[in-house]
C-alpha cells in the first residue's frame, strides 16, 4: 500500500509526527492548529445526509424476498383474473409487503433517533499537547 494512502490508524506515531511536523512531547502550536483546521477541517466524524421517509420506504423494496413476493402477487393476480377467481390473493400479498415496508421504515427511524440521542448524551474527553502543555477538553 502506498504510504500516502495509508489510513491514519495504520500509521506509526513517527509517521504522523512527520506528516504534521510536530514532536509528541511538544505538541502543536496554536498556529499549526489553525492551519491544520483550514486544511483538514474540524476533527469530527463525517455525517451522512439524512434520507427522506419516502426514500427509506422505497429502499424497503430492494430485498430479494420482497421482490419475489411482488412478482408472486403479480402472477397470482394475472392467473386469478384470467381464470375468473379474482385477485384477492395478490391484494393480500401486496398489503403484507406494504405493511412490512411501513414497519421497516418505522423501526429504522426509531433506531436513528435512539442513536442520535446516545451521541448527544456521550461526552468526549480529549487530551492534547499544545505548546508543550497537556490540556483536556470536553466536546
PDB file of N, CA and C in Angstrom, residues 45-53 55-56 59 108 112 116:
ATOM      1  N   UNK A  45     -16.369  13.288  13.029  1.00  0.00           N
ATOM      2  CA  UNK A  45     -16.779  12.217  12.133  1.00  0.00           C
ATOM      3  C   UNK A  45     -17.698  12.797  11.069  1.00  0.00           C
ATOM      4  N   UNK A  46     -17.536  12.330   9.863  1.00  0.00           N
ATOM      5  CA  UNK A  46     -18.395  12.790   8.779  1.00  0.00           C
ATOM      6  C   UNK A  46     -19.801  12.236   8.980  1.00  0.00           C
ATOM      7  N   UNK A  47     -20.791  13.081   8.761  1.00  0.00           N
ATOM      8  CA  UNK A  47     -22.173  12.631   8.865  1.00  0.00           C
ATOM      9  C   UNK A  47     -22.782  12.554   7.480  1.00  0.00           C
ATOM     10  N   UNK A  48     -23.601  11.553   7.318  1.00  0.00           N
ATOM     11  CA  UNK A  48     -24.260  11.384   6.033  1.00  0.00           C
ATOM     12  C   UNK A  48     -25.543  12.208   5.984  1.00  0.00           C
ATOM     13  N   UNK A  49     -25.895  12.590   4.774  1.00  0.00           N
ATOM     14  CA  UNK A  49     -27.138  13.307   4.587  1.00  0.00           C
ATOM     15  C   UNK A  49     -28.290  12.362   4.913  1.00  0.00           C
ATOM     16  N   UNK A  50     -29.266  12.853   5.646  1.00  0.00           N
ATOM     17  CA  UNK A  50     -30.400  12.020   6.031  1.00  0.00           C
ATOM     18  C   UNK A  50     -31.296  11.772   4.822  1.00  0.00           C
ATOM     19  N   UNK A  51     -31.823  10.560   4.773  1.00  0.00           N
ATOM     20  CA  UNK A  51     -32.732  10.197   3.696  1.00  0.00           C
ATOM     21  C   UNK A  51     -34.152  10.551   4.095  1.00  0.00           C
ATOM     22  N   UNK A  52     -34.956  10.915   3.107  1.00  0.00           N
ATOM     23  CA  UNK A  52     -36.350  11.220   3.390  1.00  0.00           C
ATOM     24  C   UNK A  52     -37.109   9.929   3.688  1.00  0.00           C
ATOM     25  N   UNK A  53     -38.261  10.068   4.322  1.00  0.00           N
ATOM     26  CA  UNK A  53     -39.083   8.895   4.634  1.00  0.00           C
ATOM     27  C   UNK A  53     -39.481   8.149   3.364  1.00  0.00           C
ATOM     28  N   UNK A  55     -37.810   7.906   0.520  1.00  0.00           N
ATOM     29  CA  UNK A  55     -36.651   7.141   0.031  1.00  0.00           C
ATOM     30  C   UNK A  55     -36.442   5.905   0.896  1.00  0.00           C
ATOM     31  N   UNK A  56     -36.573   6.070   2.222  1.00  0.00           N
ATOM     32  CA  UNK A  56     -36.451   4.919   3.119  1.00  0.00           C
ATOM     33  C   UNK A  56     -37.524   3.879   2.810  1.00  0.00           C
ATOM     34  N   UNK A  59     -36.611   2.017  -0.330  1.00  0.00           N
ATOM     35  CA  UNK A  59     -35.479   1.112  -0.105  1.00  0.00           C
ATOM     36  C   UNK A  59     -35.905  -0.209   0.531  1.00  0.00           C
ATOM     37  N   UNK A 108     -36.472   1.658  11.489  1.00  0.00           N
ATOM     38  CA  UNK A 108     -35.229   2.338  11.090  1.00  0.00           C
ATOM     39  C   UNK A 108     -35.196   3.763  11.643  1.00  0.00           C
ATOM     40  N   UNK A 112     -32.472   5.322  14.354  1.00  0.00           N
ATOM     41  CA  UNK A 112     -31.678   6.520  14.083  1.00  0.00           C
ATOM     42  C   UNK A 112     -31.857   7.562  15.183  1.00  0.00           C
ATOM     43  N   UNK A 116     -28.935   9.014  17.666  1.00  0.00           N
ATOM     44  CA  UNK A 116     -28.675  10.453  17.815  1.00  0.00           C
ATOM     45  C   UNK A 116     -28.751  10.872  19.280  1.00  0.00           C
TER      46      UNK A 116
END
